[in-house]
Amino acid sequence: MTRWWRRRAESDDEGTGVQPPPGPNEQEQARGPGIGRRPVGGHLTVTEVTEGRPEREIARVEISAEELHTMRARSAIDTLGADHPDALTAIRELAQVLVTIPGRGEEAIELYQHVARTRWTTLGDRHEDTLSISAELAGALHTTGQLRLAETAWRDTFGAQAETLGRDHPDALRSACGLAAVLEDLGRAPEAEPLLRDVLERRIRHLGRDHPDVLSATNTHAGSLIKCGRHAEAERALRTLVPQLDHRYGPDHEKTIAARSNLGAVLVRLDRHAEAEEQIRAVVRSTEATSGPDHESTFTARNNLAAVLHAQGRYADAVPILRAIIGGRVALHGDGHPITVVTRDNLANVLIDAGHHEEAAELLDRCVRDYQRLHGPGHPRLRTAEERLAWLRSP
């Protein structure tokens, strides 16, 4: 396994944030609300102890998850040392919290790297605990927008897990999905699709077609088919999947929402806009009700609605939706995060078709600089943005 966690490449500056982006002016594959573990805080209690009397609570102070796990980690490091197994557990739990907080991703990465280095040294590079923390670090690199490092991390982790645990092991399957997700976000969906198809086939073989993990894998593979342009295949899979999930979980469950969002996306690509709008408006209603108006899942659903409206030529309806999403994502993830940049790119596309070329050129100029920073030269998103910007600025 390459020691990719030893240090970050100095030239790798891929931004921070939570969720990596879809392609320019593409519908986003909903990953559902509530993905991942929600950090939980606690409280400090001050009590009075008097001989002969029961303890009496004097004060209680609520503390956030970040404060709670910071105190635990510092206490463990001070009393046990930074390399003690219990201290490593506390550091890891703090990293899991920090990676969910906008602007704290770099700190989380540094903590994950310390745990990974220590596990590697003490347990070896093929130990299950080492591979487990390696997978978490790979996911954190992806989460914070460091896509090229995330690809290397996921490849190393997946390869080691497949070799030591077997390709059918749940950890290896999860890492295959992690690698595929990074490849898609790097614009290399044709490389990702075979990985996801293999995961789906292995899950069906071991769990049966109606298992929850199989249903989730079916939706993930369908999303990959969409990104590969294989729309008829994706629609067939989703037409079967959405009723299954609706029956099993209900219409507002995250799994149902994700599949319905993918179905809406493929219907747009098949130019069946009325059907697509019906599906995606249902997704917007569900995400707003379950996750609230400022959740990333709701932003994703609204972006997809704007894409449907754009496809129908309803520019005046699509533009304010995208402007609001940009504001929300800047607040949630930061101005330079990949998902924010792609939303700005989407708005530029609509403005071009609406005839507002000057503002579209300003937005695309920003996108070009951001894509250069995020992906480097030659990336499909960068090339597309450069071509549109050159067209707008041509005499």
XYZ file of N, CA, C and O in Angstrom, residues 13-169:
628
model
N -4.483 21.392 -4.178
C -5.321 22.369 -3.495
C -6.725 22.241 -4.035
O -7.119 22.910 -4.973
N -7.491 21.322 -3.454
C -8.777 20.998 -4.043
C -9.949 21.495 -3.227
O -11.067 21.047 -3.402
N -9.748 22.435 -2.330
C -10.876 23.039 -1.647
C -11.375 22.218 -0.486
O -10.880 21.149 -0.179
N -12.364 22.744 0.185
C -12.947 22.068 1.330
C -14.449 22.037 1.187
O -15.039 22.763 0.418
N -15.085 21.201 1.975
C -16.535 21.135 1.941
C -17.022 19.739 2.192
O -16.326 18.917 2.741
N -18.215 19.425 1.736
C -18.826 18.158 2.086
C -19.039 17.242 0.906
O -18.553 16.127 0.896
N -19.736 17.684 -0.107
C -20.133 16.765 -1.162
C -19.501 17.147 -2.484
O -19.611 18.272 -2.937
N -18.840 16.208 -3.177
C -18.268 16.493 -4.479
C -19.330 16.686 -5.542
O -20.471 16.268 -5.368
N -18.991 17.316 -6.682
C -20.006 17.773 -7.619
C -20.343 16.790 -8.712
O -19.586 15.890 -9.029
N -21.514 16.965 -9.348
C -21.813 16.295 -10.604
C -21.220 17.094 -11.746
O -20.570 18.102 -11.536
N -21.480 16.669 -12.976
C -20.943 17.382 -14.120
C -21.665 18.693 -14.374
O -22.736 18.941 -13.826
N -21.099 19.561 -15.205
C -21.692 20.855 -15.485
C -23.094 20.725 -16.058
O -23.336 19.953 -16.978
N -24.023 21.491 -15.494
C -25.404 21.542 -15.933
C -26.060 20.167 -15.965
O -26.966 19.906 -16.731
N -25.569 19.266 -15.133
C -26.180 17.954 -15.035
C -27.032 17.881 -13.790
O -26.818 18.580 -12.822
N -28.037 17.002 -13.845
C -28.800 16.711 -12.651
C -27.895 16.016 -11.656
O -27.025 15.239 -12.021
N -28.102 16.291 -10.402
C -27.273 15.672 -9.380
C -27.951 14.412 -8.878
O -29.153 14.369 -8.675
N -27.165 13.398 -8.657
C -27.689 12.159 -8.095
C -27.897 12.357 -6.612
O -26.967 12.577 -5.857
N -29.142 12.291 -6.178
C -29.411 12.491 -4.757
C -28.828 11.351 -3.955
O -28.997 10.189 -4.290
N -28.162 11.702 -2.890
C -27.612 10.669 -2.006
C -28.451 10.532 -0.752
O -28.121 9.789 0.142
N -29.539 11.310 -0.704
C -30.479 11.166 0.402
C -30.105 12.002 1.595
O -28.944 12.289 1.843
N -31.095 12.430 2.361
C -30.809 13.191 3.560
C -30.253 12.320 4.655
O -30.498 11.125 4.718
N -29.485 12.932 5.534
C -29.015 12.221 6.716
C -27.931 11.219 6.438
O -27.714 10.287 7.229
N -27.227 11.363 5.301
C -26.145 10.421 5.024
C -25.041 10.611 6.056
O -24.610 11.701 6.353
N -24.530 9.506 6.619
C -23.440 9.601 7.594
C -23.960 9.744 9.010
O -25.141 9.946 9.261
N -23.049 9.640 9.947
C -23.404 9.706 11.356
C -23.518 11.155 11.797
O -22.640 11.967 11.553
N -24.609 11.512 12.460
C -24.799 12.871 12.940
C -24.128 13.008 14.297
O -24.466 12.296 15.242
N -23.156 13.930 14.428
C -22.453 14.076 15.704
C -23.410 14.491 16.814
O -24.307 15.300 16.610
N -23.202 13.922 17.981
C -24.063 14.198 19.128
C -23.223 14.824 20.236
O -22.130 14.346 20.545
N -23.711 15.915 20.810
C -23.009 16.574 21.906
C -23.370 15.963 23.249
O -23.779 14.811 23.348
N -23.217 16.741 24.299
C -23.520 16.235 25.631
C -23.681 17.402 26.593
O -24.035 18.512 26.187
N -23.391 17.168 27.863
C -23.497 18.228 28.850
C -22.537 17.959 30.002
O -22.136 16.826 30.248
N -22.168 19.037 30.666
C -21.383 18.951 31.894
C -22.283 19.285 33.066
O -23.037 20.263 33.024
N -22.214 18.476 34.101
C -23.068 18.678 35.263
C -22.208 19.007 36.485
O -21.222 18.307 36.766
N -22.573 20.060 37.177
C -21.913 20.449 38.431
C -22.833 20.033 39.577
O -24.002 20.413 39.616
N -22.293 19.220 40.495
C -23.119 18.720 41.596
C -22.502 19.094 42.940
O -21.285 19.272 43.071
N -23.364 19.202 43.918
C -22.937 19.466 45.294
C -23.011 18.155 46.069
O -24.044 17.467 46.070
N -21.907 17.802 46.730
C -21.859 16.574 47.507
C -21.653 16.950 48.971
O -20.633 17.543 49.342
N -22.637 16.628 49.798
C -22.580 16.911 51.234
C -22.756 15.602 51.983
O -23.657 14.810 51.664
N -21.883 15.382 52.949
C -21.937 14.136 53.708
C -23.304 13.969 54.353
O -23.827 14.881 55.003
N -23.870 12.799 54.161
C -25.156 12.497 54.760
C -26.341 12.941 53.930
O -27.486 12.710 54.325
N -26.081 13.573 52.775
C -27.182 14.036 51.925
C -26.973 13.518 50.499
O -25.835 13.277 50.089
N -28.060 13.352 49.750
C -27.898 12.946 48.342
C -27.256 14.064 47.529
O -27.342 15.241 47.891
N -26.599 13.670 46.441
C -25.997 14.670 45.565
C -27.072 15.599 45.006
O -28.200 15.188 44.720
N -26.699 16.888 44.846
C -27.644 17.868 44.320
C -27.017 18.565 43.110
O -25.907 19.075 43.185
N -27.762 18.536 42.001
C -27.271 19.183 40.787
C -27.367 20.691 40.935
O -28.429 21.233 41.231
N -26.244 21.367 40.709
C -26.219 22.826 40.810
C -26.385 23.474 39.447
O -27.110 24.460 39.291
N -25.701 22.939 38.450
C -25.767 23.533 37.109
C -25.500 22.459 36.063
O -24.842 21.460 36.333
N -26.038 22.703 34.884
C -25.815 21.806 33.743
C -25.504 22.678 32.530
O -26.265 23.594 32.220
N -24.386 22.379 31.864
C -23.950 23.164 30.712
C -23.940 22.262 29.483
O -23.259 21.232 29.470
N -24.726 22.640 28.474
C -24.744 21.882 27.230
C -23.477 22.173 26.431
O -23.012 23.308 26.353
N -22.905 21.133 25.837
C -21.711 21.291 25.009
C -21.934 20.604 23.663
O -22.658 19.606 23.565
N -21.302 21.151 22.650
C -21.465 20.613 21.303
C -20.664 19.322 21.139
O -19.798 18.991 21.960
N -20.940 18.610 20.048
C -20.182 17.395 19.746
C -18.707 17.719 19.573
O -17.828 16.965 20.019
N -18.417 18.847 18.928
C -17.018 19.247 18.736
C -16.328 19.465 20.081
O -15.213 18.978 20.309
N -16.982 20.187 20.996
C -16.387 20.453 22.310
C -16.213 19.163 23.108
O -15.176 18.947 23.753
N -17.232 18.309 23.057
C -17.190 17.059 23.804
C -16.020 16.184 23.358
O -15.215 15.713 24.180
N -15.892 15.982 22.043
C -14.847 15.084 21.551
C -13.468 15.727 21.609
O -12.457 15.010 21.738
N -13.398 17.046 21.554
C -12.114 17.717 21.749
C -11.608 17.486 23.171
O -10.421 17.178 23.383
N -12.489 17.621 24.150
C -12.098 17.388 25.546
C -11.662 15.944 25.760
O -10.651 15.676 26.431
N -12.406 15.021 25.182
C -12.048 13.608 25.336
C -10.682 13.318 24.716
O -9.851 12.610 25.304
N -10.446 13.851 23.523
C -9.176 13.593 22.850
C -8.016 14.213 23.626
O -6.974 13.576 23.815
N -8.170 15.451 24.072
C -7.096 16.099 24.822
C -6.802 15.374 26.122
O -5.642 15.206 26.513
N -7.855 14.939 26.803
C -7.667 14.215 28.055
C -6.920 12.902 27.814
O -5.993 12.551 28.564
N -7.312 12.173 26.770
C -6.663 10.895 26.474
C -5.199 11.097 26.088
O -4.318 10.336 26.509
N -4.924 12.132 25.304
C -3.541 12.403 24.901
C -2.692 12.789 26.110
O -1.557 12.320 26.275
N -3.240 13.638 26.983
C -2.488 14.101 28.148
C -2.176 12.972 29.126
O -1.097 12.927 29.730
N -3.131 12.065 29.301
C -2.958 11.024 30.307
C -2.298 9.756 29.760
O -1.603 9.043 30.494
N -2.506 9.458 28.473
C -2.042 8.192 27.913
C -0.961 8.348 26.856
O -0.232 7.396 26.577
N -0.906 9.521 26.245
C 0.008 9.713 25.131
C -0.720 9.590 23.807
O -1.710 8.848 23.684
N -0.233 10.306 22.789
C -0.949 10.403 21.518
C -1.009 9.088 20.756
O -1.845 8.932 19.858
N -0.147 8.117 21.089
C -0.114 6.859 20.337
C -0.787 5.702 21.073
O -0.795 4.572 20.563
N -1.346 5.966 22.242
C -2.050 4.907 22.981
C -3.330 4.540 22.239
O -4.005 5.412 21.679
N -3.703 3.258 22.228
C -4.913 2.847 21.503
C -6.169 3.625 21.900
O -6.978 3.987 21.034
N -6.355 3.887 23.209
C -7.539 4.638 23.626
C -7.485 6.084 23.145
O -8.516 6.676 22.775
N -6.280 6.671 23.131
C -6.135 8.031 22.612
C -6.404 8.056 21.113
O -7.044 8.992 20.606
N -5.944 7.036 20.398
C -6.199 6.980 18.964
C -7.695 6.887 18.680
O -8.197 7.502 17.726
N -8.424 6.139 19.490
C -9.877 6.052 19.321
C -10.526 7.413 19.522
O -11.404 7.824 18.750
N -10.084 8.142 20.562
C -10.643 9.465 20.828
C -10.304 10.448 19.707
O -11.138 11.266 19.306
N -9.084 10.381 19.189
C -8.678 11.256 18.083
C -9.510 10.957 16.840
O -9.967 11.859 16.131
N -9.704 9.681 16.586
C -10.500 9.277 15.426
C -11.932 9.782 15.534
O -12.503 10.292 14.560
N -12.524 9.681 16.714
C -13.894 10.161 16.902
C -13.978 11.677 16.741
O -14.967 12.195 16.206
N -12.942 12.396 17.183
C -12.916 13.839 16.964
C -12.835 14.150 15.474
O -13.528 15.064 14.983
N -12.023 13.411 14.740
C -11.923 13.620 13.293
C -13.267 13.385 12.610
O -13.651 14.117 11.688
N -13.999 12.363 13.065
C -15.316 12.082 12.485
C -16.268 13.244 12.681
O -17.136 13.495 11.835
N -16.130 13.961 13.786
C -16.970 15.132 14.030
C -16.507 16.308 13.180
O -17.302 16.970 12.510
N -15.207 16.570 13.177
C -14.688 17.752 12.487
C -14.950 17.707 10.985
O -15.184 18.748 10.363
N -14.922 16.525 10.395
C -15.096 16.431 8.950
C -16.511 16.832 8.538
O -16.754 17.154 7.363
N -17.452 16.850 9.487
C -18.830 17.266 9.175
C -19.036 18.764 9.342
O -20.105 19.276 9.016
N -18.033 19.481 9.841
C -18.173 20.908 10.128
C -17.496 21.706 9.012
O -16.305 21.523 8.758
N -18.230 22.591 8.324
C -17.610 23.385 7.265
C -16.385 24.128 7.777
O -16.402 24.740 8.842
N -15.302 24.045 7.005
C -14.079 24.746 7.360
C -13.150 23.993 8.287
O -12.048 24.466 8.574
N -13.558 22.828 8.780
C -12.713 22.068 9.709
C -12.165 20.796 9.074
O -11.587 19.958 9.760
N -12.346 20.654 7.775
C -11.926 19.430 7.112
C -10.430 19.185 7.171
O -9.983 18.040 7.339
N -9.627 20.243 7.039
C -8.179 20.063 7.067
C -7.709 19.520 8.419
O -6.807 18.680 8.487
N -8.317 20.014 9.495
C -7.965 19.498 10.826
C -8.326 18.021 10.934
O -7.568 17.232 11.513
N -9.485 17.665 10.398
C -9.897 16.260 10.438
C -8.907 15.384 9.686
O -8.538 14.301 10.154
N -8.461 15.845 8.517
C -7.500 15.074 7.725
C -6.219 14.836 8.520
O -5.670 13.728 8.548
N -5.709 15.880 9.173
C -4.466 15.742 9.951
C -4.634 14.721 11.078
O -3.731 13.924 11.348
N -5.793 14.735 11.735
C -6.032 13.764 12.807
C -6.116 12.351 12.247
O -5.540 11.403 12.808
N -6.856 12.176 11.143
C -6.934 10.859 10.508
C -5.540 10.366 10.106
O -5.208 9.185 10.255
N -4.708 11.262 9.577
C -3.369 10.865 9.159
C -2.529 10.379 10.346
O -1.781 9.414 10.224
N -2.669 11.045 11.491
C -1.927 10.598 12.673
C -2.358 9.192 13.076
O -1.513 8.323 13.355
N -3.666 8.946 13.097
C -4.153 7.619 13.483
C -3.686 6.581 12.470
O -3.239 5.478 12.836
N -3.759 6.909 11.165
C -3.343 5.958 10.131
C -1.858 5.634 10.238
O -1.453 4.462 10.142
N -1.012 6.645 10.458
C 0.424 6.400 10.593
C 0.724 5.481 11.767
O 1.529 4.550 11.667
N 0.052 5.759 12.882
C 0.321 4.966 14.084
C -0.160 3.534 13.915
O 0.532 2.577 14.297
N -1.353 3.360 13.335
C -1.864 2.001 13.098
C -0.933 1.238 12.148
O -0.674 0.051 12.344
N -0.464 1.943 11.115
C 0.440 1.305 10.155
C 1.702 0.817 10.871
O 2.148 -0.320 10.686
N 2.255 1.659 11.727
C 3.512 1.338 12.401
C 3.345 0.208 13.401
O 4.189 -0.688 13.509
N 2.243 0.247 14.155
C 2.074 -0.719 15.242
C 1.404 -2.020 14.808
O 1.682 -3.079 15.374
N 0.519 -1.944 13.811
C -0.262 -3.121 13.430
C 0.098 -3.668 12.061
O -0.213 -4.825 11.758
N 0.688 -2.832 11.221
C 1.010 -3.263 9.860
C -0.016 -2.745 8.864
O -1.145 -2.398 9.225
N 0.374 -2.713 7.594
C -0.470 -2.085 6.579
C -1.643 -2.951 6.143
O -2.533 -2.462 5.450
N -1.666 -4.223 6.518
C -2.773 -5.095 6.114
C -3.700 -5.453 7.275
O -4.635 -6.230 7.094
N -3.459 -4.896 8.440
C -4.329 -5.194 9.580
C -5.706 -4.570 9.334
O -5.833 -3.486 8.748
N -6.739 -5.229 9.831
C -8.105 -4.759 9.581
C -8.343 -3.360 10.151
O -9.034 -2.537 9.537
N -7.777 -3.073 11.326
C -7.947 -1.741 11.909
C -7.247 -0.674 11.063
O -7.763 0.443 10.905
N -6.074 -0.999 10.525
C -5.368 -0.061 9.655
C -6.183 0.221 8.399
O -6.320 1.375 7.968
N -6.732 -0.821 7.814
C -7.529 -0.649 6.606
C -8.810 0.128 6.883
O -9.274 0.908 6.046
N -9.374 -0.078 8.073
C -10.595 0.642 8.429
C -10.352 2.151 8.525
O -11.115 2.955 7.974
N -9.275 2.545 9.207
C -8.987 3.976 9.314
C -8.553 4.527 7.966
O -8.828 5.695 7.641
N -7.894 3.718 7.149
C -7.519 4.163 5.811
C -8.752 4.485 4.975
O -8.763 5.467 4.215
N -9.791 3.664 5.115
C -11.032 3.931 4.387
C -11.679 5.222 4.869
O -12.194 6.017 4.068
N -11.654 5.459 6.182
C -12.231 6.705 6.695
C -11.461 7.917 6.194
O -12.045 8.956 5.859
N -10.141 7.808 6.151
C -9.334 8.906 5.647
C -9.601 9.144 4.162
O -9.700 10.289 3.713
N -9.730 8.078 3.391
C -10.059 8.230 1.970
C -11.394 8.958 1.802
O -11.533 9.856 0.962
N -12.376 8.576 2.612
C -13.663 9.251 2.542
C -13.568 10.711 2.932
O -14.232 11.577 2.346
N -12.736 11.023 3.928
C -12.574 12.417 4.353
C -11.896 13.246 3.270
O -12.249 14.411 3.050
N -10.923 12.669 2.576
C -10.287 13.372 1.466
C -11.302 13.689 0.378
O -11.307 14.785 -0.207
N -12.185 12.737 0.106
C -13.246 12.969 -0.880
C -14.202 14.045 -0.382
O -14.554 14.980 -1.109
N -14.609 13.925 0.862
C -15.542 14.877 1.442
C -15.024 16.307 1.379
O -15.776 17.250 1.124
N -13.725 16.490 1.612
C -13.152 17.828 1.614
C -12.735 18.285 0.223
O -12.089 19.325 0.078
N -13.098 17.532 -0.810
C -12.868 17.974 -2.175
C -11.497 17.681 -2.728
O -11.159 18.149 -3.819
N -10.677 16.884 -2.048
C -9.320 16.556 -2.516
C -9.390 15.283 -3.355
O -8.992 14.193 -2.929
N -9.913 15.440 -4.571
C -10.345 14.294 -5.343
C -9.192 13.417 -5.819
O -9.304 12.188 -5.818
N -8.099 14.014 -6.245
C -6.991 13.190 -6.745
C -6.355 12.371 -5.626
O -6.018 11.195 -5.806
N -6.166 13.001 -4.453
C -5.654 12.236 -3.316
C -6.652 11.165 -2.881
O -6.269 10.053 -2.507
N -7.943 11.500 -2.945
C -8.970 10.524 -2.557
C -8.940 9.310 -3.476
O -9.100 8.168 -3.022
N -8.728 9.525 -4.773
C -8.651 8.389 -5.694
C -7.512 7.450 -5.307
O -7.682 6.223 -5.238
N -6.330 8.031 -5.052
C -5.187 7.197 -4.661
C -5.475 6.445 -3.371
O -5.180 5.249 -3.243
N -6.063 7.151 -2.407
C -6.355 6.530 -1.117
C -7.340 5.383 -1.260
O -7.153 4.305 -0.681
N -8.411 5.613 -2.025
C -9.405 4.557 -2.200
C -8.819 3.371 -2.974
O -9.120 2.208 -2.662
N -7.986 3.623 -3.977
C -7.391 2.517 -4.738
C -6.523 1.645 -3.829
O -6.591 0.412 -3.869
N -5.694 2.293 -3.001
C -4.832 1.528 -2.101
C -5.652 0.729 -1.093
O -5.377 -0.445 -0.828
N -6.654 1.374 -0.525
C -7.464 0.716 0.503
C -8.267 -0.432 -0.091
O -8.302 -1.547 0.459
N -8.900 -0.192 -1.231
C -9.687 -1.240 -1.885
C -8.813 -2.418 -2.272
O -9.161 -3.582 -2.040
N -7.635 -2.135 -2.854
C -6.749 -3.215 -3.254
C -6.301 -4.065 -2.074
O -6.285 -5.299 -2.150
N -5.957 -3.398 -0.966
C -5.505 -4.144 0.215
C -6.642 -4.951 0.826
O -6.449 -6.099 1.251
N -7.840 -4.382 0.885
C -8.975 -5.114 1.452
C -9.363 -6.296 0.580
O -9.679 -7.380 1.087
N -9.362 -6.093 -0.734
C -9.694 -7.202 -1.630
C -8.696 -8.338 -1.487
O -9.056 -9.522 -1.529
N -7.426 -7.992 -1.282
C -6.379 -9.008 -1.157
C -6.448 -9.738 0.171
O -6.268 -10.963 0.228
N -6.695 -9.009 1.266
C -6.642 -9.629 2.588
C -7.991 -10.161 3.059
O -8.047 -11.162 3.780
N -9.079 -9.499 2.675
C -10.406 -9.882 3.158
C -11.231 -10.605 2.108
O -12.186 -11.309 2.450
N -10.891 -10.412 0.837
C -11.668 -10.994 -0.251
C -12.570 -9.952 -0.893
O -13.050 -9.024 -0.231
N -12.829 -10.106 -2.199
C -13.632 -9.125 -2.922
C -15.073 -9.061 -2.445
O -15.763 -8.054 -2.654
N -15.567 -10.143 -1.807
C -16.958 -10.170 -1.357
C -17.136 -9.604 0.048
O -18.272 -9.485 0.520
N -16.064 -9.249 0.721
C -16.180 -8.733 2.082
C -16.874 -7.370 2.058
O -16.608 -6.547 1.178
